[in-house]
CSV table of C-alpha atoms (C1' of nucleotides) in Angstrom, one decimal:
chain,number,residue,atom,x,y,z
A,1,UNK,CA,-28.7,9.1,57.5
A,2,UNK,CA,-31.9,11.6,56.5
A,3,UNK,CA,-31.3,13.1,59.9
A,4,UNK,CA,-27.7,14.4,59.3
A,5,UNK,CA,-28.6,15.6,55.7
A,6,UNK,CA,-31.4,17.1,57.3
A,7,UNK,CA,-29.3,19.1,59.9
A,8,UNK,CA,-26.6,19.8,57.3
A,9,UNK,CA,-29.3,21.5,54.9
A,10,UNK,CA,-30.5,23.4,57.8
A,11,UNK,CA,-27.0,25.0,58.3
A,12,UNK,CA,-26.6,25.8,55.0
A,13,UNK,CA,-29.7,27.8,54.9
A,14,UNK,CA,-28.7,29.6,57.9
A,15,UNK,CA,-25.6,30.8,56.3
A,16,UNK,CA,-28.0,32.7,53.8
A,17,UNK,CA,-28.9,35.6,56.5
A,18,UNK,CA,-28.8,34.3,60.4
A,19,UNK,CA,-25.8,32.3,59.8
A,20,UNK,CA,-23.6,34.7,60.8
A,21,UNK,CA,-25.7,35.2,64.3
A,22,UNK,CA,-26.1,31.6,64.7
A,23,UNK,CA,-22.5,30.6,64.6
A,24,UNK,CA,-21.4,33.3,67.1
A,25,UNK,CA,-23.6,32.5,69.5
A,26,UNK,CA,-22.7,28.9,69.4
A,27,UNK,CA,-19.1,29.7,70.0
A,28,UNK,CA,-20.2,31.9,73.3
A,29,UNK,CA,-22.0,28.8,74.3
A,30,UNK,CA,-20.0,26.3,74.2
A,31,UNK,CA,-17.2,28.9,75.8
A,32,UNK,CA,-19.6,28.3,78.5
A,33,UNK,CA,-19.8,24.9,78.6
A,34,UNK,CA,-23.4,25.5,77.0
A,35,UNK,CA,-24.2,23.9,74.4
A,36,UNK,CA,-25.9,24.7,70.9
A,37,UNK,CA,-29.1,22.8,70.3
A,38,UNK,CA,-31.4,23.1,67.1
A,39,UNK,CA,-34.3,25.0,69.6
A,40,UNK,CA,-31.6,27.9,70.3
A,41,UNK,CA,-30.7,27.7,66.9
A,42,UNK,CA,-33.8,28.2,65.7
A,43,UNK,CA,-35.0,31.2,68.0
A,44,UNK,CA,-31.4,32.8,66.9
A,45,UNK,CA,-32.7,32.2,63.4
A,46,UNK,CA,-35.8,33.8,64.3
A,47,UNK,CA,-34.9,37.1,65.9
A,48,UNK,CA,-32.4,37.4,63.3
A,49,UNK,CA,-34.6,37.1,60.4
A,50,UNK,CA,-37.1,39.6,61.5
A,51,UNK,CA,-36.4,43.2,62.2
A,52,UNK,CA,-39.1,43.2,64.1
A,53,UNK,CA,-39.0,42.6,67.7
A,54,UNK,CA,-40.8,39.4,68.5
A,55,UNK,CA,-43.1,38.2,71.1
A,56,UNK,CA,-42.0,34.5,72.6
A,57,UNK,CA,-45.7,33.5,70.3
A,58,UNK,CA,-44.3,34.9,67.4
A,59,UNK,CA,-40.6,33.0,68.3
A,60,UNK,CA,-42.9,29.6,68.8
A,61,UNK,CA,-44.1,29.9,65.9
A,62,UNK,CA,-41.1,31.1,63.2
A,63,UNK,CA,-39.2,28.7,65.1
A,64,UNK,CA,-41.2,25.8,64.4
A,65,UNK,CA,-41.1,26.0,61.1
A,66,UNK,CA,-36.9,25.5,61.5
A,67,UNK,CA,-37.6,22.9,64.5
A,68,UNK,CA,-41.4,21.4,64.3
A,69,UNK,CA,-42.5,20.7,67.8
A,70,UNK,CA,-40.1,22.7,69.7
A,71,UNK,CA,-42.0,23.6,72.9
A,72,UNK,CA,-43.4,26.6,74.5
A,73,UNK,CA,-40.7,26.5,77.6
A,74,UNK,CA,-37.9,25.7,75.5
A,75,UNK,CA,-38.4,29.2,74.2
A,76,UNK,CA,-38.8,30.4,77.0
A,77,UNK,CA,-35.4,29.0,78.6
A,78,UNK,CA,-33.5,29.6,75.3
A,79,UNK,CA,-34.1,33.1,75.7
A,80,UNK,CA,-33.2,33.7,78.9
A,81,UNK,CA,-30.2,31.7,78.5
A,82,UNK,CA,-29.4,34.0,75.5
A,83,UNK,CA,-30.2,37.2,77.3
A,84,UNK,CA,-27.6,35.9,80.0
A,85,UNK,CA,-25.1,35.7,77.3
A,86,UNK,CA,-26.1,39.0,76.1
A,87,UNK,CA,-27.1,38.2,72.8
A,88,UNK,CA,-30.9,38.5,73.4
A,89,UNK,CA,-32.7,41.8,74.9
A,90,UNK,CA,-36.6,42.4,76.0
A,91,UNK,CA,-38.3,45.0,76.2
A,92,UNK,CA,-41.4,45.3,78.4
A,93,UNK,CA,-44.4,46.9,76.6
A,94,UNK,CA,-47.4,48.1,78.8
A,95,UNK,CA,-49.9,44.9,79.6
A,96,UNK,CA,-48.9,42.8,76.6
A,97,UNK,CA,-46.0,40.6,76.1
A,98,UNK,CA,-42.5,41.0,76.3
A,99,UNK,CA,-40.7,41.3,73.3
A,100,UNK,CA,-37.3,39.8,72.2
A,101,UNK,CA,-34.4,41.2,69.6
A,102,UNK,CA,-31.0,40.9,69.0
A,103,UNK,CA,-28.7,43.0,71.0
A,104,UNK,CA,-26.5,42.9,67.6
A,105,UNK,CA,-29.2,43.7,65.3
A,106,UNK,CA,-29.2,47.4,65.9
A,107,UNK,CA,-27.3,49.8,68.0
A,108,UNK,CA,-28.7,50.8,71.4
A,109,UNK,CA,-32.1,52.1,71.1
A,110,UNK,CA,-35.0,53.1,72.9
A,111,UNK,CA,-38.8,52.2,72.4
A,112,UNK,CA,-42.4,53.5,72.3
A,113,UNK,CA,-45.6,51.6,72.0
A,114,UNK,CA,-48.9,53.6,71.0
A,115,UNK,CA,-51.5,52.5,73.8
A,116,UNK,CA,-54.1,52.3,71.1
A,117,UNK,CA,-53.0,50.1,68.0
A,118,UNK,CA,-50.2,48.4,70.2
A,119,UNK,CA,-47.5,48.8,67.7
A,120,UNK,CA,-43.7,49.5,68.8
A,121,UNK,CA,-41.6,52.2,67.4
A,122,UNK,CA,-38.0,52.1,67.4
A,123,UNK,CA,-36.7,55.6,69.2
A,124,UNK,CA,-33.2,57.0,68.5
A,125,UNK,CA,-30.8,55.6,71.2
A,126,UNK,CA,-30.3,58.8,73.0
A,127,UNK,CA,-33.8,60.4,73.2
A,128,UNK,CA,-33.7,60.1,76.7
A,129,UNK,CA,-30.5,61.2,77.4
A,130,UNK,CA,-31.4,64.3,79.0
A,131,UNK,CA,-33.6,62.1,81.4
A,132,UNK,CA,-30.9,60.0,82.0
A,133,UNK,CA,-28.7,62.8,83.1
A,134,UNK,CA,-31.1,64.1,85.3
A,135,UNK,CA,-32.4,61.3,86.9
A,136,UNK,CA,-28.4,60.0,87.8
A,137,UNK,CA,-27.7,63.7,89.0
A,138,UNK,CA,-31.1,64.4,91.0
A,139,UNK,CA,-31.7,60.5,91.9
A,140,UNK,CA,-28.6,58.7,91.8
A,141,UNK,CA,-30.9,56.8,89.5
A,142,UNK,CA,-29.0,54.9,86.4
A,143,UNK,CA,-31.9,54.8,83.8
A,144,UNK,CA,-31.9,51.5,81.6
A,145,UNK,CA,-33.3,53.5,78.3
A,146,UNK,CA,-33.9,50.2,76.0
A,147,UNK,CA,-36.0,47.9,79.1
A,148,UNK,CA,-39.1,49.6,78.9
A,149,UNK,CA,-41.0,50.9,75.6
A,150,UNK,CA,-42.6,54.7,76.5
A,151,UNK,CA,-46.1,55.0,76.1
A,152,UNK,CA,-48.6,57.0,74.0
A,153,UNK,CA,-50.1,57.8,70.8
A,154,UNK,CA,-48.7,57.1,67.7
A,155,UNK,CA,-49.1,59.7,65.0
A,156,UNK,CA,-52.1,57.3,63.3
A,157,UNK,CA,-53.6,57.2,66.4
A,158,UNK,CA,-53.4,60.8,68.0
A,159,UNK,CA,-56.4,62.4,66.8
B,1,UNK,CA,-81.3,49.6,111.5
B,2,UNK,CA,-77.5,48.3,112.6
B,3,UNK,CA,-76.7,48.5,109.0
B,4,UNK,CA,-77.6,52.6,108.5
B,5,UNK,CA,-75.8,53.3,111.3
B,6,UNK,CA,-72.9,50.9,110.2
B,7,UNK,CA,-72.7,53.1,107.3
B,8,UNK,CA,-73.1,56.6,108.7
B,9,UNK,CA,-69.9,55.5,110.9
B,10,UNK,CA,-68.0,54.5,107.9
B,11,UNK,CA,-69.1,57.8,106.3
B,12,UNK,CA,-67.9,59.9,109.4
B,13,UNK,CA,-64.2,58.0,109.4
B,14,UNK,CA,-63.8,58.8,106.0
B,15,UNK,CA,-64.1,62.5,106.7
B,16,UNK,CA,-61.2,62.1,108.1
B,17,UNK,CA,-58.8,62.0,105.6
B,18,UNK,CA,-60.3,60.2,102.4
B,19,UNK,CA,-63.8,61.8,102.9
B,20,UNK,CA,-63.2,64.7,100.1
B,21,UNK,CA,-62.5,62.2,97.6
B,22,UNK,CA,-64.9,60.1,98.3
B,23,UNK,CA,-67.7,62.7,98.3
B,24,UNK,CA,-66.6,64.1,95.1
B,25,UNK,CA,-66.1,60.6,93.3
B,26,UNK,CA,-69.7,59.8,94.4
B,27,UNK,CA,-70.7,62.5,92.9
B,28,UNK,CA,-69.3,62.0,89.4
B,29,UNK,CA,-70.4,58.7,89.0
B,30,UNK,CA,-74.0,59.6,89.9
B,31,UNK,CA,-73.6,62.2,87.0
B,32,UNK,CA,-73.3,59.4,84.7
B,33,UNK,CA,-75.9,56.8,85.8
B,34,UNK,CA,-73.6,55.0,87.9
B,35,UNK,CA,-73.6,54.5,91.8
B,36,UNK,CA,-71.4,54.9,94.8
B,37,UNK,CA,-70.9,51.3,96.6
B,38,UNK,CA,-69.3,50.2,99.5
B,39,UNK,CA,-66.4,48.6,97.8
B,40,UNK,CA,-65.7,51.9,95.8
B,41,UNK,CA,-66.0,53.8,98.8
B,42,UNK,CA,-63.6,51.5,100.3
B,43,UNK,CA,-61.1,51.6,97.0
B,44,UNK,CA,-61.0,55.1,96.9
B,45,UNK,CA,-60.5,55.6,100.4
B,46,UNK,CA,-57.4,53.1,100.3
B,47,UNK,CA,-56.0,54.8,97.5
B,48,UNK,CA,-56.8,58.2,99.0
B,49,UNK,CA,-55.2,56.9,102.4
B,50,UNK,CA,-51.5,55.9,100.9
B,51,UNK,CA,-48.9,58.4,99.4
B,52,UNK,CA,-48.2,54.9,97.6
B,53,UNK,CA,-49.1,53.5,94.2
B,54,UNK,CA,-50.9,50.5,95.6
B,55,UNK,CA,-51.3,47.0,93.5
B,56,UNK,CA,-54.7,45.6,93.3
B,57,UNK,CA,-53.5,43.1,96.0
B,58,UNK,CA,-52.6,45.7,98.2
B,59,UNK,CA,-56.0,47.8,97.5
B,60,UNK,CA,-57.8,44.5,98.2
B,61,UNK,CA,-56.0,43.8,101.6
B,62,UNK,CA,-56.6,47.6,102.7
B,63,UNK,CA,-60.1,47.5,101.1
B,64,UNK,CA,-61.0,44.6,102.8
B,65,UNK,CA,-60.2,46.3,106.2
B,66,UNK,CA,-63.1,48.7,105.4
B,67,UNK,CA,-65.4,46.4,103.3
B,68,UNK,CA,-64.8,42.8,104.6
B,69,UNK,CA,-65.3,40.1,102.2
B,70,UNK,CA,-64.7,42.8,98.9
B,71,UNK,CA,-64.0,40.2,95.9
B,72,UNK,CA,-60.8,40.4,94.2
B,73,UNK,CA,-62.8,41.0,90.9
B,74,UNK,CA,-65.0,43.8,92.0
B,75,UNK,CA,-61.3,45.6,93.1
B,76,UNK,CA,-60.4,45.4,89.5
B,77,UNK,CA,-64.1,46.8,88.3
B,78,UNK,CA,-64.0,49.6,90.5
B,79,UNK,CA,-60.2,50.6,89.1
B,80,UNK,CA,-61.3,50.4,85.7
B,81,UNK,CA,-64.6,52.6,86.2
B,82,UNK,CA,-62.6,55.1,88.4
B,83,UNK,CA,-60.1,55.1,86.0
B,84,UNK,CA,-62.4,55.8,83.0
B,85,UNK,CA,-64.3,58.7,85.4
B,86,UNK,CA,-60.6,60.2,85.6
B,87,UNK,CA,-60.3,60.0,89.4
B,88,UNK,CA,-57.3,56.4,89.1
B,89,UNK,CA,-54.6,56.2,86.9
B,90,UNK,CA,-52.3,52.8,86.5
B,91,UNK,CA,-48.9,52.5,86.0
B,92,UNK,CA,-47.5,49.5,84.2
B,93,UNK,CA,-44.2,48.7,85.6
B,94,UNK,CA,-41.9,45.7,84.1
B,95,UNK,CA,-43.5,42.5,85.0
B,96,UNK,CA,-44.5,43.9,88.2
B,97,UNK,CA,-48.4,44.0,89.1
B,98,UNK,CA,-49.8,47.3,87.9
B,99,UNK,CA,-50.1,49.7,90.2
B,100,UNK,CA,-52.4,52.0,91.0
B,101,UNK,CA,-53.1,55.7,92.2
B,102,UNK,CA,-55.5,59.0,92.6
B,103,UNK,CA,-55.2,61.6,89.7
B,104,UNK,CA,-55.6,64.0,92.3
B,105,UNK,CA,-53.2,63.1,94.7
B,106,UNK,CA,-50.0,64.6,93.3
B,107,UNK,CA,-49.9,66.4,90.2
B,108,UNK,CA,-48.7,64.9,87.3
B,109,UNK,CA,-45.9,63.0,87.5
B,110,UNK,CA,-43.2,60.0,86.2
B,111,UNK,CA,-42.1,56.9,87.7
B,112,UNK,CA,-39.2,54.9,87.7
B,113,UNK,CA,-39.0,51.1,89.1
B,114,UNK,CA,-35.6,49.3,90.1
B,115,UNK,CA,-34.5,46.1,88.1
B,116,UNK,CA,-33.1,45.0,91.1
B,117,UNK,CA,-35.0,45.6,94.5
B,118,UNK,CA,-38.1,46.4,92.6
B,119,UNK,CA,-38.8,49.8,94.2
B,120,UNK,CA,-40.8,52.3,92.5
B,121,UNK,CA,-39.6,56.2,92.1
B,122,UNK,CA,-41.6,59.5,91.8
B,123,UNK,CA,-40.3,61.5,89.5
B,124,UNK,CA,-40.6,65.4,88.6
B,125,UNK,CA,-43.3,65.5,86.0
B,126,UNK,CA,-40.9,67.2,83.7
B,127,UNK,CA,-37.9,64.6,83.5
B,128,UNK,CA,-39.5,63.4,80.2
B,129,UNK,CA,-40.1,67.1,78.3
B,130,UNK,CA,-37.2,66.8,76.6
B,131,UNK,CA,-38.0,63.3,75.2
B,132,UNK,CA,-41.5,64.4,74.8
B,133,UNK,CA,-40.6,67.3,72.5
B,134,UNK,CA,-38.7,65.1,70.3
B,135,UNK,CA,-40.9,62.6,70.2
B,136,UNK,CA,-43.5,64.6,68.9
B,137,UNK,CA,-41.8,66.9,66.7
B,138,UNK,CA,-39.7,63.4,64.7
B,139,UNK,CA,-42.3,60.8,65.5
B,140,UNK,CA,-45.4,62.5,65.8
B,141,UNK,CA,-45.6,60.2,68.9
B,142,UNK,CA,-47.8,62.2,71.8
B,143,UNK,CA,-45.5,61.0,74.7
B,144,UNK,CA,-47.9,60.1,77.9
B,145,UNK,CA,-45.1,60.4,80.5
B,146,UNK,CA,-46.7,58.8,83.4
B,147,UNK,CA,-48.5,55.3,82.1
B,148,UNK,CA,-44.7,53.3,82.0
B,149,UNK,CA,-42.5,53.4,85.0
B,150,UNK,CA,-38.8,53.7,83.8
B,151,UNK,CA,-36.4,51.2,84.5
B,152,UNK,CA,-32.9,50.8,85.9
B,153,UNK,CA,-31.3,50.7,89.3
B,154,UNK,CA,-31.8,53.0,92.1
B,155,UNK,CA,-29.5,54.5,93.9
B,156,UNK,CA,-28.7,51.8,96.2
B,157,UNK,CA,-28.5,48.6,94.0
B,158,UNK,CA,-26.2,50.5,91.8
B,159,UNK,CA,-22.9,49.0,92.2
C,1,DA,C1',-89.2,48.2,90.8
C,2,DT,C1',-85.2,49.3,88.0
C,3,DC,C1',-80.6,48.0,86.1
C,4,DG,C1',-76.0,49.0,87.7
C,5,DT,C1',-73.1,45.8,90.6
C,6,DT,C1',-71.3,42.5,93.1
C,7,DG,C1',-69.6,37.6,94.8
C,8,DC,C1',-68.4,33.6,93.2
C,9,DA,C1',-66.2,30.4,90.3
C,10,DA,C1',-64.0,30.0,86.2
C,11,DA,C1',-61.3,30.9,82.1
C,12,DG,C1',-57.6,33.6,80.1
C,13,DC,C1',-52.8,34.9,79.1
C,14,DA,C1',-48.0,35.0,79.5
C,15,DT,C1',-44.8,32.9,81.9
C,16,DT,C1',-42.2,29.2,85.3
C,17,DT,C1',-41.2,24.6,87.2
C,18,DG,C1',-40.7,19.4,88.3
C,19,DC,C1',-39.0,15.7,86.6
C,20,DA,C1',-37.9,12.0,83.4
C,21,DT,C1',-36.3,11.5,78.7
C,22,DG,C1',-33.0,12.8,75.3
C,23,DC,C1',-29.3,14.6,72.6
C,24,DC,C1',-24.9,17.6,72.5
C,25,DT,C1',-20.3,17.4,73.5
D,1,DA,C1',-21.0,8.3,79.0
D,2,DG,C1',-22.4,13.0,81.1
D,3,DG,C1',-24.7,16.4,81.9
D,4,DC,C1',-27.1,20.2,79.9
D,5,DA,C1',-31.1,20.6,77.4
D,6,DT,C1',-35.7,19.6,76.2
D,7,DG,C1',-40.9,18.2,76.0
D,8,DC,C1',-44.7,17.5,78.8
D,9,DA,C1',-47.6,18.8,82.0
D,10,DA,C1',-48.6,21.0,86.0
D,11,DA,C1',-48.6,24.9,88.5
D,12,DT,C1',-47.7,30.2,88.5
D,13,DG,C1',-49.4,35.3,88.8
D,14,DC,C1',-52.2,38.7,87.7
D,15,DT,C1',-56.4,39.8,85.4
D,16,DT,C1',-60.9,39.2,83.2
D,17,DT,C1',-65.7,37.2,82.4
D,18,DG,C1',-70.4,35.0,82.5
D,19,DC,C1',-73.8,34.6,85.4
D,20,DA,C1',-77.2,34.8,89.0
D,21,DA,C1',-78.1,37.4,93.2
D,22,DC,C1',-77.8,42.3,95.2
D,23,DG,C1',-78.5,46.5,96.7
D,24,DA,C1',-78.3,51.8,95.1
D,25,DT,C1',-81.0,55.0,93.0
DNA sequence: ATCGTTGCAAAGCATTTGCATGCCT
DNA sequence: AGGCATGCAAATGCTTTGCAACGAT
């Protein structure tokens, strides 16, 4: 019963940090008739274990530690499922890869990417409040402030 | 001398609308030791002839009318050169293809994409002024307001 | 006659998809 | 046992690149 022992061991590890996130997600999944699998566990743990916004590639690497051999497409499918569930959000950042993060990790916030160094900066949730109000009033456009990263030059790269 | 006659004919056509743009660009190119070629002419004309923001694909189709057989990679290389020149700018719009437009066509402006229908909306250049000021003051971040399209739901798609 | 530009074809990168197998519940 | 999820491999969409041939100056 090595497999079972390993599984239990892994679950214990998760309780350290990402455990609560994993358990909550498991419940939400089952409530929809979907399943909490090892790949999904590993993806949630990867996201919960980093304060950064991660690319699919980074999540793959991280999840591979907890669950060796996970497939790249499984990561994408897991992220999609978790997004449907409302657990994960993604950010489009210029032409770089999409970044993913847990919705629970921080309150709603916006992002900016530096065109030069590629760094992603978290911004207060209300930086776009004025713009959002104007867009709504003038164009009827309902802004989703966190979905794309603003672009420009970060402090270090602005010369 | 059919080729020469055709070339002259094309140049005459361009004077109708895009001509001035093409001539100005030609001068800028030559000032740098670069050349005004038929593909580049066709790309500038395509951009000048549309008030929309065009994708590389759309530019290819349009440029192919003026210069049949242009290659896709030539379009990309032309756009890159024209961007270096400051004549062309591009917009990143969610996960859709990059959009290109002439910098001369309008004053600086921002953009928004509808997540649902994909439509791109032009916004007044100053919608992000408040956000830009805050980013600069609080984070030292210099915002480039036109480089990425904001995302959300357009009037028609917001239900 | 130079040497910047092009066409072609192939590669690159991020992401998606079809299908048989595997494993949660 | 039943059916959702996975792995694999191939395909997709957008964009870039190497290299020999072409054409603007």
